[in-house]
XYZ file of C-alpha atoms in Angstrom:
415
model
C 111.390 83.294 98.864
C 110.917 85.791 101.370
C 107.329 85.917 102.743
C 105.588 89.468 103.030
C 103.271 89.622 106.483
C 100.066 91.520 105.968
C 98.892 93.838 107.976
C 96.661 92.790 110.796
C 93.139 93.993 110.370
C 91.521 96.133 113.508
C 88.239 94.288 114.683
C 86.101 95.246 117.588
C 87.127 93.748 120.830
C 91.259 94.207 120.076
C 92.687 95.647 123.094
C 94.281 98.493 120.782
C 91.473 99.932 118.908
C 88.286 98.352 121.015
C 87.652 101.782 123.088
C 85.938 103.742 120.166
C 83.922 101.233 118.873
C 80.568 99.644 120.157
C 79.924 96.490 121.650
C 78.293 93.697 119.828
C 74.735 94.144 120.395
C 73.170 90.691 120.374
C 69.946 90.149 117.752
C 68.286 88.085 120.570
C 67.447 88.172 124.143
C 70.804 87.113 125.643
C 73.391 89.265 127.286
C 75.679 91.085 125.614
C 79.532 91.638 125.997
C 80.790 94.099 128.599
C 80.170 97.591 127.484
C 83.351 99.434 125.700
C 84.488 102.683 126.907
C 82.526 104.269 123.700
C 79.321 102.874 125.340
C 80.164 104.074 129.002
C 80.228 107.483 127.371
C 77.127 107.061 125.339
C 75.096 105.934 127.719
C 75.959 108.563 130.514
C 75.282 111.102 127.881
C 72.000 109.677 126.436
C 70.699 109.406 130.428
C 71.839 113.027 131.271
C 70.159 114.213 127.922
C 67.289 112.671 128.668
C 66.830 113.727 132.011
C 67.726 117.266 131.197
C 65.278 117.225 128.352
C 62.589 115.833 130.355
C 63.010 118.743 133.351
C 62.893 121.123 130.553
C 59.239 119.801 129.364
C 58.053 119.691 132.466
C 59.336 123.187 133.564
C 57.847 124.543 130.115
C 54.414 122.912 131.378
C 54.685 124.187 134.728
C 54.903 127.973 133.428
C 52.110 127.797 131.475
C 49.040 130.159 132.719
C 47.075 127.254 133.799
C 49.618 124.777 134.890
C 48.764 120.873 136.317
C 48.448 120.389 140.098
C 51.781 119.967 141.672
C 50.939 116.655 142.788
C 50.846 115.651 138.965
C 53.617 117.525 138.479
C 55.794 115.949 141.284
C 54.437 112.396 139.868
C 55.646 113.091 136.795
C 58.819 113.796 137.711
C 59.241 110.744 139.874
C 57.853 108.116 137.531
C 59.545 109.826 134.812
C 62.844 109.984 136.319
C 62.447 106.044 137.623
C 61.607 105.333 134.113
C 64.549 106.948 132.561
C 67.017 104.792 134.230
C 65.590 102.207 132.147
C 67.908 103.659 129.637
C 70.830 101.661 131.299
C 69.170 98.395 129.953
C 68.458 99.615 126.419
C 71.379 97.550 124.991
C 70.570 94.477 126.391
C 66.730 94.629 125.951
C 66.070 97.559 123.650
C 62.325 96.479 122.628
C 61.230 96.045 126.133
C 62.830 99.121 127.323
C 61.043 100.908 124.424
C 57.667 99.422 125.219
C 57.948 100.231 128.814
C 58.544 103.696 127.874
C 55.756 104.076 125.620
C 53.713 102.996 127.784
C 54.706 105.256 130.565
C 54.747 108.156 127.996
C 50.946 107.981 127.969
C 50.806 109.777 131.029
C 54.306 111.155 131.859
C 55.817 114.067 129.989
C 59.259 113.851 131.269
C 59.639 110.384 130.120
C 59.206 111.277 126.290
C 62.835 112.312 125.648
C 63.958 108.855 126.642
C 61.275 107.167 124.750
C 62.718 108.637 121.649
C 66.320 107.467 122.735
C 65.078 103.908 123.261
C 63.181 103.934 120.184
C 66.455 105.067 118.186
C 68.353 102.152 119.913
C 65.732 99.615 118.445
C 65.904 101.351 114.904
C 69.685 100.730 115.310
C 69.403 97.100 116.293
C 66.423 95.397 115.279
C 64.530 94.656 111.814
C 62.505 96.906 110.452
C 59.112 95.060 111.409
C 59.670 95.498 114.706
C 61.035 99.140 114.383
C 57.596 99.952 112.665
C 55.825 98.158 115.889
C 57.636 99.803 118.432
C 57.206 103.255 116.727
C 53.393 102.567 115.959
C 53.473 102.034 120.369
C 54.973 105.309 120.639
C 52.456 107.007 118.840
C 49.673 105.600 120.190
C 51.289 106.516 123.749
C 51.871 110.266 122.481
C 48.289 110.499 121.234
C 46.996 108.987 124.956
C 48.881 111.824 126.399
C 47.558 114.013 124.105
C 43.828 113.202 124.956
C 45.001 112.935 128.647
C 46.616 116.476 128.760
C 45.786 118.708 125.851
C 47.671 121.432 125.148
C 46.043 124.714 125.057
C 47.808 126.354 121.805
C 47.884 123.252 119.827
C 44.846 121.179 118.493
C 44.835 117.634 119.062
C 45.637 116.971 115.168
C 48.734 119.086 115.214
C 50.294 117.434 118.320
C 49.629 113.773 116.034
C 51.252 115.315 113.371
C 54.265 116.616 115.180
C 54.715 113.405 116.955
C 54.677 111.369 113.711
C 57.346 113.646 112.472
C 59.426 113.396 115.157
C 59.212 109.833 115.419
C 60.026 109.479 111.766
C 62.923 111.376 111.995
C 64.353 109.111 114.458
C 63.545 105.864 113.202
C 65.173 107.343 109.853
C 68.157 108.318 111.476
C 68.404 104.890 113.391
C 68.217 102.985 110.519
C 70.743 104.810 108.479
C 73.309 104.269 111.256
C 72.401 100.748 111.013
C 72.931 100.780 107.080
C 76.074 102.114 107.626
C 77.150 100.019 110.145
C 76.571 96.881 108.393
C 78.422 98.146 105.252
C 81.602 98.809 107.762
C 80.975 95.181 109.003
C 80.783 94.164 105.050
C 84.059 95.920 104.223
C 85.743 94.581 107.215
C 84.796 91.130 106.273
C 85.330 91.515 102.683
C 89.097 92.964 103.742
C 89.677 89.437 106.314
C 88.674 87.662 103.281
C 91.216 89.471 100.745
C 93.708 89.056 103.078
C 93.214 85.371 103.751
C 92.829 84.803 99.954
C 96.394 86.826 99.699
C 97.948 84.576 102.402
C 96.371 81.609 100.177
C 98.354 82.392 97.078
C 101.125 83.640 98.747
C 101.122 79.700 100.015
C 100.575 78.195 96.604
C 103.018 80.335 94.768
C 105.416 79.161 97.323
C 104.495 75.113 96.916
C 104.663 76.167 93.512
C 108.140 77.183 93.436
C 109.097 74.401 95.756
C 107.728 71.751 93.458
C 109.248 73.284 90.377
C 112.518 73.454 92.205
C 112.444 69.995 93.061
C 111.407 69.020 89.584
C 114.343 70.663 88.173
C 116.811 69.334 90.573
C 115.637 65.861 89.986
C 116.064 66.473 86.435
C 119.952 67.643 86.825
C 120.960 66.140 89.712
C 119.643 62.319 89.158
C 121.622 62.682 85.588
C 124.876 63.797 87.230
C 124.764 61.478 90.058
C 124.219 58.541 87.840
C 127.344 59.620 85.832
C 129.287 59.791 88.959
C 128.075 56.431 90.100
C 129.235 54.623 86.817
C 132.660 56.281 86.755
C 132.702 55.589 90.773
C 132.195 51.770 89.910
C 134.757 51.782 87.294
C 137.036 52.484 89.663
C 135.814 50.197 92.281
C 135.682 47.006 90.208
C 139.302 47.478 88.387
C 141.640 48.275 91.382
C 144.527 47.028 89.293
C 144.178 49.807 86.430
C 146.887 51.572 85.598
C 147.474 54.948 86.971
C 147.070 56.592 84.308
C 143.317 55.219 83.487
C 142.851 55.600 87.656
C 143.451 59.433 87.249
C 141.807 60.010 84.331
C 138.410 58.205 86.137
C 139.232 60.358 89.168
C 139.516 63.343 87.200
C 135.988 62.868 85.522
C 134.811 62.280 88.579
C 135.758 65.463 90.065
C 134.436 66.860 86.971
C 130.824 65.240 87.284
C 130.806 66.591 90.744
C 131.820 70.219 89.650
C 129.071 70.093 87.343
C 126.614 69.039 89.162
C 127.224 71.809 92.018
C 127.387 74.131 88.696
C 123.838 72.865 87.750
C 122.441 72.753 90.707
C 123.201 76.449 91.251
C 121.932 77.298 87.650
C 118.778 75.642 88.565
C 117.997 77.628 91.933
C 119.335 80.831 89.803
C 116.981 80.681 87.105
C 113.811 79.661 88.924
C 114.245 82.286 91.803
C 115.402 85.498 89.467
C 112.499 86.767 87.285
C 113.035 87.512 83.486
C 113.492 91.703 84.086
C 116.293 90.921 86.215
C 118.915 90.093 83.915
C 120.729 87.782 85.501
C 123.628 86.180 84.446
C 122.291 82.479 84.426
C 123.228 80.050 81.380
C 119.922 79.479 78.916
C 117.973 76.284 79.613
C 118.872 73.354 77.684
C 116.698 72.679 74.765
C 116.717 70.250 71.770
C 119.515 71.340 70.068
C 121.462 69.990 73.365
C 120.187 66.073 73.141
C 123.272 65.178 70.774
C 125.889 66.513 73.541
C 123.537 65.142 76.220
C 123.701 61.603 74.141
C 127.593 61.841 73.986
C 128.045 62.573 77.828
C 126.204 58.993 78.162
C 128.480 57.716 75.819
C 131.672 58.883 77.734
C 130.200 57.574 81.126
C 129.974 54.186 79.455
C 126.458 53.853 78.631
C 125.871 52.354 74.932
C 123.040 54.606 73.065
C 122.059 54.565 69.489
C 120.795 57.719 68.465
C 118.483 58.567 65.747
C 117.568 62.604 64.634
C 114.792 62.703 62.443
C 114.377 66.427 62.631
C 115.882 68.967 60.049
C 116.911 71.210 62.443
C 117.144 70.340 66.220
C 117.640 74.257 67.096
C 114.261 75.534 65.383
C 112.297 73.782 67.959
C 109.932 76.101 70.399
C 111.862 76.496 73.815
C 109.295 74.782 75.862
C 108.964 71.966 73.592
C 112.485 71.563 73.383
C 113.832 71.690 76.883
C 111.045 69.238 77.615
C 112.441 67.241 74.999
C 115.840 67.374 76.643
C 114.481 66.552 80.132
C 112.529 63.232 78.609
C 115.857 62.086 77.313
C 117.877 62.956 80.092
C 115.372 61.118 82.781
C 115.075 58.217 80.289
C 118.866 57.914 80.037
C 119.204 58.499 83.790
C 116.730 55.548 84.254
C 118.689 53.078 82.182
C 121.789 53.656 84.018
C 119.782 52.988 87.551
C 118.135 49.800 86.475
C 119.661 48.147 83.216
C 122.990 48.432 83.456
C 124.993 47.075 80.845
C 121.979 47.482 78.365
C 121.813 49.480 74.787
C 119.861 52.288 74.794
C 117.777 53.536 71.467
C 116.990 57.603 71.556
C 114.952 58.565 68.619
C 113.834 62.115 67.991
C 111.702 62.683 64.884
C 108.971 65.246 64.174
C 109.081 68.944 62.954
C 106.896 71.805 62.360
C 103.092 71.088 62.185
C 103.622 67.651 63.000
C 104.768 67.569 66.559
C 107.338 66.074 68.294
C 108.276 62.445 69.208
C 110.729 61.492 71.793
C 111.167 57.265 72.015
C 113.588 55.848 73.884
C 113.881 52.208 74.274
C 116.231 49.799 76.220
C 116.271 45.985 77.218
C 115.618 44.580 80.434
C 118.610 44.052 82.915
C 121.075 41.532 81.478
C 120.113 38.351 83.440
C 117.207 40.192 85.588
C 113.111 39.905 85.350
C 111.067 42.911 84.091
C 109.330 43.271 87.049
C 112.506 43.477 89.176
C 114.391 45.916 86.642
C 112.178 48.980 86.806
C 109.222 49.579 89.024
C 105.992 50.416 87.596
C 106.023 54.223 88.651
C 108.590 55.935 90.031
C 109.077 59.599 91.215
C 110.620 60.627 88.230
C 108.156 59.526 85.826
C 105.487 61.007 87.667
C 107.044 64.462 87.411
C 108.347 63.796 83.661
C 104.320 63.098 82.855
C 103.458 66.278 84.863
C 106.281 68.300 82.653
C 105.180 67.146 79.492
C 101.380 67.620 80.165
C 102.110 71.097 81.366
C 103.782 71.470 77.553
C 100.730 70.298 76.057
C 101.952 67.178 75.574
C 101.302 63.284 76.504
C 103.549 60.575 77.665
C 103.321 56.452 77.584
C 105.958 54.087 78.893
C 105.901 50.544 80.065
C 107.095 47.107 78.431
C 106.542 46.156 75.020
C 105.933 42.611 73.618
C 109.687 42.134 72.727
C 110.991 42.686 76.222
C 112.044 46.422 76.258
C 111.015 49.265 78.016
C 109.656 51.770 75.976
C 109.293 55.816 77.093
C 107.566 57.747 74.316
C 106.761 61.505 74.810
C 104.364 63.186 72.263
C 105.190 67.192 72.221
C 103.218 69.900 70.106
C 105.218 72.024 67.611
C 103.314 74.419 66.033
C 103.634 75.277 62.096
């Protein structure tokens, strides 16, 4: 059976797909992994944007009719520019960087864009409670700045309202990005899990097919090889037989070997071809083929008494008939293996509505002991029990009080 290999999922960190993805940010205060190419582009862009925006704000303030003192402007640019460098560590310690920039923002106008970028990072990578706390710190810093350096054309209330709106927009944007990333991670995990489940189903299907092939090969080849053994034994113990009898026995051996190969080919063909392929394979044996199976065993030298209590053997359902055939086949094979020379009794009774019963009995090996004649639970009986159970029936086997080994299978036969 061919195995189809599923395509591998593209995950962060793989050599082929890592460059456009962000490196994972730890949830706690511990070192993060190396920056990806995307991280470097974003970090450089954020730093340049923060510096440019801060300089624009300072320039607007300087261009006012009553600008602050040159010393204050120089201190604002120096302190704000130095604080903006903290954005390089916003991935490792987003909360600490955001709080630091919020404090410096109480008296520095240039650091305001960097503080918003740090707040956005916190909104993307931290819990909502932490995000609200950092946002409150930013609002407090902007309120203190508005008190220390009031605007000429705007009242304190409007400055606070504008700060609340900008902070809310940044927080909402960051939390939306966080939700989208969590969705992508969830979908990726589901895809990986679906791939694993698919591989598990393929492995289970492969194991099921191997089990079916092994069971069918055991049922068919064990029967044929036991016939070959009986015919070869006849040639071995009668070396002085007439040439005509030796030739006839050799012909039977050759025919049985060829039949075994044909059966093996048919078994594998039936198991590997689907019903829709229309393969040219022989139909599976059913209950109507049990008399031919018994007659074949008789021709091989096994003494069998057969009793058929079914009005129409060919009317049995396909699963029930095929299972009954395998039960008789396995039972006669075990008789040839473990009790040669004994007389086996095969009884098939039942009908629609009452179910089907297959009963096979044989005495112990001539001159042997019950415990040595047949192992307690062989592989063949285990497989047969599984087959009968899957067909909805039951199987019982063991020694009776009369010293016979009895194998009884009950199978459903709907009305």
